[in-house]
PDB file of C-alpha atoms in Angstrom:
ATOM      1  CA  UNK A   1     119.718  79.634 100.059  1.00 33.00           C
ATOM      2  CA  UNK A   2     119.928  83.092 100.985  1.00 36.00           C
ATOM      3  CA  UNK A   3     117.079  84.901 102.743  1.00 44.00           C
ATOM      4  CA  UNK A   4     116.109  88.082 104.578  1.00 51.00           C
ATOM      5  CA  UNK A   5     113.251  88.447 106.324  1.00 47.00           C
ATOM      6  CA  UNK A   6     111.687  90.563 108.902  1.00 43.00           C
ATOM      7  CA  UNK A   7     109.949  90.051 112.006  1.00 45.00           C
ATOM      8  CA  UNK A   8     107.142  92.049 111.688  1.00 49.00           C
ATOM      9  CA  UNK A   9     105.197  92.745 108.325  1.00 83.00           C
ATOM     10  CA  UNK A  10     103.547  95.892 110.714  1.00 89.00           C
ATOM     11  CA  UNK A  11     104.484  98.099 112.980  1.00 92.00           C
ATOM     12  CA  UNK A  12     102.090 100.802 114.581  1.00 94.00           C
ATOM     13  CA  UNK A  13     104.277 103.441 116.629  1.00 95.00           C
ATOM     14  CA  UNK A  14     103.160 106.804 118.319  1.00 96.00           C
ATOM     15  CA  UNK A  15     103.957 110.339 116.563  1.00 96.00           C
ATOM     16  CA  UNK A  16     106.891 111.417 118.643  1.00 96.00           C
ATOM     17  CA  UNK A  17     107.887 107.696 119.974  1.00 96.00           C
ATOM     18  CA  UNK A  18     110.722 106.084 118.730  1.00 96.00           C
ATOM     19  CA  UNK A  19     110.677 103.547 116.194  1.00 96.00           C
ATOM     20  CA  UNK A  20     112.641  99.950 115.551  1.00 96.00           C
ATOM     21  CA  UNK A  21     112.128  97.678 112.395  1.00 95.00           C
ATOM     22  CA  UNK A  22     114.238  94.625 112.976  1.00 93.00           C
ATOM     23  CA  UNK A  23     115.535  92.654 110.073  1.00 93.00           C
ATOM     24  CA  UNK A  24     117.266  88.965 110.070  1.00 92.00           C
ATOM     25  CA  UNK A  25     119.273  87.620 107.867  1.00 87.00           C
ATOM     26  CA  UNK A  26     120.863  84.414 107.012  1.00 78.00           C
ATOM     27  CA  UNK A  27     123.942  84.792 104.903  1.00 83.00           C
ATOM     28  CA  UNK A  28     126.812  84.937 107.204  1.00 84.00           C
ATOM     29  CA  UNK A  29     129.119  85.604 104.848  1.00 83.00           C
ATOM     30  CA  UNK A  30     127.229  89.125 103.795  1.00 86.00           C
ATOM     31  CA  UNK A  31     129.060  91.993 104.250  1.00 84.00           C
ATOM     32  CA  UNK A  32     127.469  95.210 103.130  1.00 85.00           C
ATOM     33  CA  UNK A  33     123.771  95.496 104.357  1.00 90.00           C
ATOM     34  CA  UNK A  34     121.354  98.783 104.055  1.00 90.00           C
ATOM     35  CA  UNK A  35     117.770  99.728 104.943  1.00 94.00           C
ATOM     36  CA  UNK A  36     115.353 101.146 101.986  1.00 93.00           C
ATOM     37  CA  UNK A  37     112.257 103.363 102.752  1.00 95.00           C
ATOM     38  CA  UNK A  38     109.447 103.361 100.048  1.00 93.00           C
ATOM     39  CA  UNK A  39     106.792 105.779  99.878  1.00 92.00           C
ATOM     40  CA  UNK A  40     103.438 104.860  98.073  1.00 88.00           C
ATOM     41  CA  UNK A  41     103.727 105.077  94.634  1.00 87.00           C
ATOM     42  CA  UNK A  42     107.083 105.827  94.596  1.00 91.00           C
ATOM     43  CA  UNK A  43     110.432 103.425  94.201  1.00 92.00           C
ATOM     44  CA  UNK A  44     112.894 102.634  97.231  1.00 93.00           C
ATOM     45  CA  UNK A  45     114.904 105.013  98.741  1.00 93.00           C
ATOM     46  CA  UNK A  46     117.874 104.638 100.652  1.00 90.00           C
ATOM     47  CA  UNK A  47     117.820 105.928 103.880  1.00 94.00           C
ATOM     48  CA  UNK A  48     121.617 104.331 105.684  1.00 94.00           C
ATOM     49  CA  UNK A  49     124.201 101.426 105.400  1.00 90.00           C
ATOM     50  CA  UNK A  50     126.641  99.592 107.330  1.00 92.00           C
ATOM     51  CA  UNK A  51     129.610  97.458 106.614  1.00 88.00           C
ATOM     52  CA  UNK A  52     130.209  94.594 108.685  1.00 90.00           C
ATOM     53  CA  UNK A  53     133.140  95.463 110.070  1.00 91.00           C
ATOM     54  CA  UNK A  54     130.700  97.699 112.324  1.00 94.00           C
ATOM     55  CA  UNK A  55     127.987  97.315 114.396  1.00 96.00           C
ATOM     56  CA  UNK A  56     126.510 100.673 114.411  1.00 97.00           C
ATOM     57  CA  UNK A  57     126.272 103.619 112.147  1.00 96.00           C
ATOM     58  CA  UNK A  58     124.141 106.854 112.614  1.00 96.00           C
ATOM     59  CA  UNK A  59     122.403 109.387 110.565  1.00 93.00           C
ATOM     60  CA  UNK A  60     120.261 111.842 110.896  1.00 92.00           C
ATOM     61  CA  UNK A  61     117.855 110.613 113.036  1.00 95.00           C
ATOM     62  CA  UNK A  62     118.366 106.963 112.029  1.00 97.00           C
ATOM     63  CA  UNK A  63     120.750 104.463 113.780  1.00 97.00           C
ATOM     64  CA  UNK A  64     121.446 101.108 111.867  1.00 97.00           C
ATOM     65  CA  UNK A  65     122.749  98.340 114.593  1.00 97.00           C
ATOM     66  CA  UNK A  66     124.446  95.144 113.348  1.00 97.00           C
ATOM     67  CA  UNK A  67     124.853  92.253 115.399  1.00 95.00           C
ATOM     68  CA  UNK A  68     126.977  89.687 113.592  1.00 93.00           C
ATOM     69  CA  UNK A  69     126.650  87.288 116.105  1.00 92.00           C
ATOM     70  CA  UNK A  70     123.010  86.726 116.059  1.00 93.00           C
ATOM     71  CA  UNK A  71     122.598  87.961 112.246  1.00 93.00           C
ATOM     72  CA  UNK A  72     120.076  90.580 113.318  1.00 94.00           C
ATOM     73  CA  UNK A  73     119.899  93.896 111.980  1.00 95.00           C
ATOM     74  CA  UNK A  74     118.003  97.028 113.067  1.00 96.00           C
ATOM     75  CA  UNK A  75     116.363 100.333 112.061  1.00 97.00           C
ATOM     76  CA  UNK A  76     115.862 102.851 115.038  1.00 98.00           C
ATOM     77  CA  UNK A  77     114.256 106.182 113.910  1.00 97.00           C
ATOM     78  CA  UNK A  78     114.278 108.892 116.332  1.00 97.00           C
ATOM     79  CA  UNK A  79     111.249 110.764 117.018  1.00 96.00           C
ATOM     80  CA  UNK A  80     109.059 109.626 114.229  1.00 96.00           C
ATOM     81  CA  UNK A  81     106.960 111.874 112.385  1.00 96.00           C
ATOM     82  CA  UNK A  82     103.923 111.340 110.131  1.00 95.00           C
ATOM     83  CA  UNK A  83     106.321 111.364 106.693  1.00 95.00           C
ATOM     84  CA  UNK A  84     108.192 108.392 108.223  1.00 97.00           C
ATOM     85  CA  UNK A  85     105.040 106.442 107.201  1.00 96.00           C
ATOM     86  CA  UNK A  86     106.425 103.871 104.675  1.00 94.00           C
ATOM     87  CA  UNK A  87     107.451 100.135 104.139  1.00 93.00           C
ATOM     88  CA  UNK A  88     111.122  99.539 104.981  1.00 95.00           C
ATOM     89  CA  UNK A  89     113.014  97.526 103.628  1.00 91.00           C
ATOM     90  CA  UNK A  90     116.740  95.551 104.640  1.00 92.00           C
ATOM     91  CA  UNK A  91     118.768  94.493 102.288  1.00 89.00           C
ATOM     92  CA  UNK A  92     122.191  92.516 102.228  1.00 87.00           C
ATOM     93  CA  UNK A  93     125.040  92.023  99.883  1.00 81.00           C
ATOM     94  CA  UNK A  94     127.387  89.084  99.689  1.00 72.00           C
ATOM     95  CA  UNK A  95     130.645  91.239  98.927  1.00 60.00           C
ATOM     96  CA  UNK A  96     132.082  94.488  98.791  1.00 53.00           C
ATOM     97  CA  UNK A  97     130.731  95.663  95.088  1.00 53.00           C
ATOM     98  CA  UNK A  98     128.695  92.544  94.302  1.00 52.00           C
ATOM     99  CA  UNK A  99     126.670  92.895  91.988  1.00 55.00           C
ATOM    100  CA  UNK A 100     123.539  91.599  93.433  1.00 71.00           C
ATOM    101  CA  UNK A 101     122.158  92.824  96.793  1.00 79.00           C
ATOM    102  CA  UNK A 102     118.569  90.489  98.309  1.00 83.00           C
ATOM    103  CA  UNK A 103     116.156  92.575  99.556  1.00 86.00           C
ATOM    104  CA  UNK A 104     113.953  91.357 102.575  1.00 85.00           C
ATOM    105  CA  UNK A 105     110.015  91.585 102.015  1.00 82.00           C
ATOM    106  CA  UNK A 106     109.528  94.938 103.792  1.00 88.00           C
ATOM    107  CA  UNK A 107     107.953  96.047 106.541  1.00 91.00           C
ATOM    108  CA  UNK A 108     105.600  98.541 106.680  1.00 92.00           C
ATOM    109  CA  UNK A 109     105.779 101.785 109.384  1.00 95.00           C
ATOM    110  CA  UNK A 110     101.864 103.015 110.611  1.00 94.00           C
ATOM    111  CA  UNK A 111     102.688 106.246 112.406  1.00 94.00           C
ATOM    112  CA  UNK A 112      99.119 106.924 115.148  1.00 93.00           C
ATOM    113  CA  UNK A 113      98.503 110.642 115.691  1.00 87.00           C
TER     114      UNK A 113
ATOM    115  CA  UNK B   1     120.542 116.019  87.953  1.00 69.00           C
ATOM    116  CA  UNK B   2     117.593 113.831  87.346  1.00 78.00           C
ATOM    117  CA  UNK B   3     119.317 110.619  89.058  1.00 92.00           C
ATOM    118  CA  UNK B   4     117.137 107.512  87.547  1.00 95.00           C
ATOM    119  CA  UNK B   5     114.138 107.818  85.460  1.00 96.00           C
ATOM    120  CA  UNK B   6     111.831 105.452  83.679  1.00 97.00           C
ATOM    121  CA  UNK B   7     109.160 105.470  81.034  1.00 97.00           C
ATOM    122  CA  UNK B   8     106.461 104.521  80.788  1.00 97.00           C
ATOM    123  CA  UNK B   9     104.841 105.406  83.938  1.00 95.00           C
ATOM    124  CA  UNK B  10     101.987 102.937  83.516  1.00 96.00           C
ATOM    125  CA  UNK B  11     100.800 100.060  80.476  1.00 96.00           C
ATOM    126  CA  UNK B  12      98.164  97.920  79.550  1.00 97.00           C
ATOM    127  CA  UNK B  13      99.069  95.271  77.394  1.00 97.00           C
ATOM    128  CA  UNK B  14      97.053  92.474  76.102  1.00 97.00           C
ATOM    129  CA  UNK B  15      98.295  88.906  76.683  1.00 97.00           C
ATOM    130  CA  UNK B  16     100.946  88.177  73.941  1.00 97.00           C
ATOM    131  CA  UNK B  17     102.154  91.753  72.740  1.00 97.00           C
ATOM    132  CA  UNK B  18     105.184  93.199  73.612  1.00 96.00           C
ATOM    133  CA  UNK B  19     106.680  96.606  74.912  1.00 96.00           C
ATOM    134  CA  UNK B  20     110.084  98.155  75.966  1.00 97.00           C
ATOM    135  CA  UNK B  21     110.933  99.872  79.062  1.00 98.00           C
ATOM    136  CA  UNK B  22     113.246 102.122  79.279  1.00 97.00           C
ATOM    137  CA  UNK B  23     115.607 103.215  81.845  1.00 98.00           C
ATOM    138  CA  UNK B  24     117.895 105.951  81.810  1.00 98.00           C
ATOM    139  CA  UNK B  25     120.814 106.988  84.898  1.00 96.00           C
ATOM    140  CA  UNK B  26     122.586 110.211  84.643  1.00 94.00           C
ATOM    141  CA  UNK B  27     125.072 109.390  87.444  1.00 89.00           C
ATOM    142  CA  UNK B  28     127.595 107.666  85.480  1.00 89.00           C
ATOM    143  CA  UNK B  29     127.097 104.926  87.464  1.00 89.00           C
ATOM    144  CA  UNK B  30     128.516 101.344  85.933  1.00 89.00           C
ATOM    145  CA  UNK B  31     125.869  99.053  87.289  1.00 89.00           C
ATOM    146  CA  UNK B  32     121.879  98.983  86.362  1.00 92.00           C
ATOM    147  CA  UNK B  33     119.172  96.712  87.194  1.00 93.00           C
ATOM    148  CA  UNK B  34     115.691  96.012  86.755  1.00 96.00           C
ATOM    149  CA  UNK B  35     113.435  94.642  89.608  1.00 96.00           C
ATOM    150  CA  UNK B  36     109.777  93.501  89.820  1.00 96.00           C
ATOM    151  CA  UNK B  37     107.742  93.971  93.083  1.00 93.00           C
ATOM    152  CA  UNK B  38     104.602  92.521  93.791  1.00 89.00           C
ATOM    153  CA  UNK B  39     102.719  92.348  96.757  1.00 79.00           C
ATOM    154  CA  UNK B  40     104.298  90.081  99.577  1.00 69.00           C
ATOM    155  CA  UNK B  41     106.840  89.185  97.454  1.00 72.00           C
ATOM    156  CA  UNK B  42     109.439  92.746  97.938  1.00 81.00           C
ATOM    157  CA  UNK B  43     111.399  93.125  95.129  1.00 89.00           C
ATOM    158  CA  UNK B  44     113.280  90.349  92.805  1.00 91.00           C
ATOM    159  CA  UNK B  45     116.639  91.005  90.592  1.00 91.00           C
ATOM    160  CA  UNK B  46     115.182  90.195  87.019  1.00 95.00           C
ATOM    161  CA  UNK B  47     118.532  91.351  84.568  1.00 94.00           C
ATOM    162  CA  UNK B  48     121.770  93.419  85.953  1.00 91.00           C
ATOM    163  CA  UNK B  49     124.169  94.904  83.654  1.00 91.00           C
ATOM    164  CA  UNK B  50     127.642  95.494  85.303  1.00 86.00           C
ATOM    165  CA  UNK B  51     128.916  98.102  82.766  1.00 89.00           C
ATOM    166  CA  UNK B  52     127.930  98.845  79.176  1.00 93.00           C
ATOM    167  CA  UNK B  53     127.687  95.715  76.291  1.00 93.00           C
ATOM    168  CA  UNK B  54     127.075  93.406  79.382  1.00 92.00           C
ATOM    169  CA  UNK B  55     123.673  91.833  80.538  1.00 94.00           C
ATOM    170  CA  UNK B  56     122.893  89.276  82.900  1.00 91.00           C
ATOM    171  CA  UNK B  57     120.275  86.915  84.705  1.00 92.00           C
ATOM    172  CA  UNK B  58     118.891  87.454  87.949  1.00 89.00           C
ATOM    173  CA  UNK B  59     116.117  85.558  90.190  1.00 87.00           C
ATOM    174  CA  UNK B  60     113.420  85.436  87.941  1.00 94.00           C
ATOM    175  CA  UNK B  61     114.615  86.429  84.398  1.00 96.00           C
ATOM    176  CA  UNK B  62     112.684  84.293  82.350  1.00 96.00           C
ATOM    177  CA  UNK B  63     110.069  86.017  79.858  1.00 96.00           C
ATOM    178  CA  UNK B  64     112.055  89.257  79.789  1.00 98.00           C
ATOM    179  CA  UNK B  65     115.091  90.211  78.007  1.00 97.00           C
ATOM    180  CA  UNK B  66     117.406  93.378  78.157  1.00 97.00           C
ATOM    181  CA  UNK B  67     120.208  95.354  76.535  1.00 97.00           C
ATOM    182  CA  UNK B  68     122.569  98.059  77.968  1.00 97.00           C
ATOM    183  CA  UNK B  69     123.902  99.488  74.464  1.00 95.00           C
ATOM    184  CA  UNK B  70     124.812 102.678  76.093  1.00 96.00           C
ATOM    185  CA  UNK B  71     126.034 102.736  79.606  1.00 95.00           C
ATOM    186  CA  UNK B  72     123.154 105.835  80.856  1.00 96.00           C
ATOM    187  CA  UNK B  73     120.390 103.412  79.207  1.00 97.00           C
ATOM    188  CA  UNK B  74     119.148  99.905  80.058  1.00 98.00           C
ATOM    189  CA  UNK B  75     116.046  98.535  78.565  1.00 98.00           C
ATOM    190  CA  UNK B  76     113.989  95.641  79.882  1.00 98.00           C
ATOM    191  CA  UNK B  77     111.760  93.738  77.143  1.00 98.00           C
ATOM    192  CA  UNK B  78     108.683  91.707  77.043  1.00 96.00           C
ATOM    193  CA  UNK B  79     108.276  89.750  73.884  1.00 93.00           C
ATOM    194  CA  UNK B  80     105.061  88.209  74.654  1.00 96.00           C
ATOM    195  CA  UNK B  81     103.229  89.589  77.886  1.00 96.00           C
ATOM    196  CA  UNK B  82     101.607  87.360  80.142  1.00 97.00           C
ATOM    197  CA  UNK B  83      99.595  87.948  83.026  1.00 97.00           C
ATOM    198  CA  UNK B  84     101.932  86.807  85.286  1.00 96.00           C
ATOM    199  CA  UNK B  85     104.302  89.392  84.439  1.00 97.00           C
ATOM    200  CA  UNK B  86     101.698  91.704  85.617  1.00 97.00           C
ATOM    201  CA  UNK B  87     103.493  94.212  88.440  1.00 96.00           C
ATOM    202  CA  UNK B  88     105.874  97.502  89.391  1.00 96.00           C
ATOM    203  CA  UNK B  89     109.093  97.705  87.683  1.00 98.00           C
ATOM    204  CA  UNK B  90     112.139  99.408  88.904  1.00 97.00           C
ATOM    205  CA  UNK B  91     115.196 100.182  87.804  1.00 97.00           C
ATOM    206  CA  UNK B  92     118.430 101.093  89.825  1.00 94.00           C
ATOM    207  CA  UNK B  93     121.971 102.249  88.993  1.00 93.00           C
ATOM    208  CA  UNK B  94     125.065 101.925  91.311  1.00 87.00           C
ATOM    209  CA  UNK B  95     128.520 102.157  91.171  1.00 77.00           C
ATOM    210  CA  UNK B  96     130.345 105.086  90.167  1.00 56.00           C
ATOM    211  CA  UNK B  97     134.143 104.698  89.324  1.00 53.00           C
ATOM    212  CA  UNK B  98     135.024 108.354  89.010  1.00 49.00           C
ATOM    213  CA  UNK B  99     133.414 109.209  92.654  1.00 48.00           C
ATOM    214  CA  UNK B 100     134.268 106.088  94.024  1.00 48.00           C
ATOM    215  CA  UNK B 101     130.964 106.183  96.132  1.00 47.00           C
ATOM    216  CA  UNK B 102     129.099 103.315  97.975  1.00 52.00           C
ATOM    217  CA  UNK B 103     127.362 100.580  96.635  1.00 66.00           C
ATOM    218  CA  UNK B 104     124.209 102.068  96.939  1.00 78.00           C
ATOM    219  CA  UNK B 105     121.336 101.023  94.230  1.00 86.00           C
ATOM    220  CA  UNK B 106     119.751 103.832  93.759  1.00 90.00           C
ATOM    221  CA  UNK B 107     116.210 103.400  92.441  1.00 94.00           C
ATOM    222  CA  UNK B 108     113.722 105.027  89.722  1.00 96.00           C
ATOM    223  CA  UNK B 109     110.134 105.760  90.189  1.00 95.00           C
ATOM    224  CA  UNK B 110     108.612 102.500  88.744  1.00 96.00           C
ATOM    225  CA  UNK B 111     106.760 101.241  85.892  1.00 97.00           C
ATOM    226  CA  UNK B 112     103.065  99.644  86.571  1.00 96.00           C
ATOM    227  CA  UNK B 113     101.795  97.496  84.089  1.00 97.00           C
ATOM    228  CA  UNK B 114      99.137  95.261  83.750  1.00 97.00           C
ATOM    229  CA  UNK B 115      98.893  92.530  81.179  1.00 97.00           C
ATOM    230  CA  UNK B 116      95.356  91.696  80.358  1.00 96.00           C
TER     231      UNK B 116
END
């Protein structure tokens, strides 16, 4: 079946450095995919998407890459700061407006003073 | 513009009783869901409802049972808690016809319960 996953369940990064939480999936057929941030306590937030009919999409301060090839997806945060502290999640979707979207286990962000 | 909500914030149940939980969208969004997280496992599709009257299962929808009788409202139900069904609840909405905005699941702040 189906699965997302992440490489690392961890990742410790430097106020100030930049960060990347990769993601891979295994549905090649998937063609929406987005990354989640949640905050202790509170529910998942979405932070940025990407169709697959592109391989990179910016926001403020976040850059989502997609490489279809390899079915690898990425999270670079710019300049991370002590709220970016969170678990992140990826998440894919089988179809434009399906109605069911797998979420990968999470990863969580540990940002060192 | 509240976006999604949920209540109860936190329950205790005993093993066996029952309880509602309610979610309510005020984005006009067609689609709601309800998810349980627990720890390790990220977050699994229990019910979806792709517009109002209509329900259905997801990954683990067994001991839980919901309604959407009013497309801003979708209620999850336990008929007889069991431990196992101890863990954070969300709800999400997406899908809004009128804006015809992303896919985007857009999430509520969680319900925590415990079942003793």
């Amino acid at each position: 079946g189906e699965s997302v996953g992440l490489h690392l369940p961890t990742l410790s990064v430097q106020e100030g450095d930049n960060s990347i939480i990769n993601c891979a999936y295994s549905n090649s057929a998937s063609d929406y995919f987005i990354w989640y941030k949640q905050e202790s306590g509170k529910g998942p937030q979405f932070i940025i998407d990407i169709r697959s009919n592109m391989d990179k999409r910016q926001g403020q301060r976040v850059t989502v890459l997609l490489n279809k090839t390899v079915k690898h997806l990425s999270l670079q945060i710019a300049a991370t700061q002590p709220g970016d502290s969170a678990v992140y999640f990826c998440a894919e979707s089988p179809g434009y407006r399906d109605d069911k979207i797998i979420f990968g286990k999470g990863t969580r962000l540990h940002i060192l003073p | 513009n509240a976006g999604v909500t949920q209540t109860p914030k936190f329950r205790v149940l005993k093993t066996g009783q029952s309880m509602t939980l309610l979610c309510a969208q005020d984005m006009n969004h067609e689609y709601m869901y309800w998810y349980r997280q627990d720890p390790g496992m990220g977050l699994r599709l229990i019910h979806y409802s792709v517009g109002e009257g209509t329900t259905a299962k997801g990954e683990v929808p067994d001991g839980y049972n919901v309604s959407r009788l009013k497309k801003q409202n979708f209620l999850l139900g336990l008929e007889s808690a069991a431990p196992s069904q101890t863990s954070v609840y969300f709800c999400a909405s997406s899908y809004s016809q009128t804006s015809g905005t992303t896919d985007t699941q857009y999430f509520g702040p969680g319900t925590r319960l415990t079942v003793l």
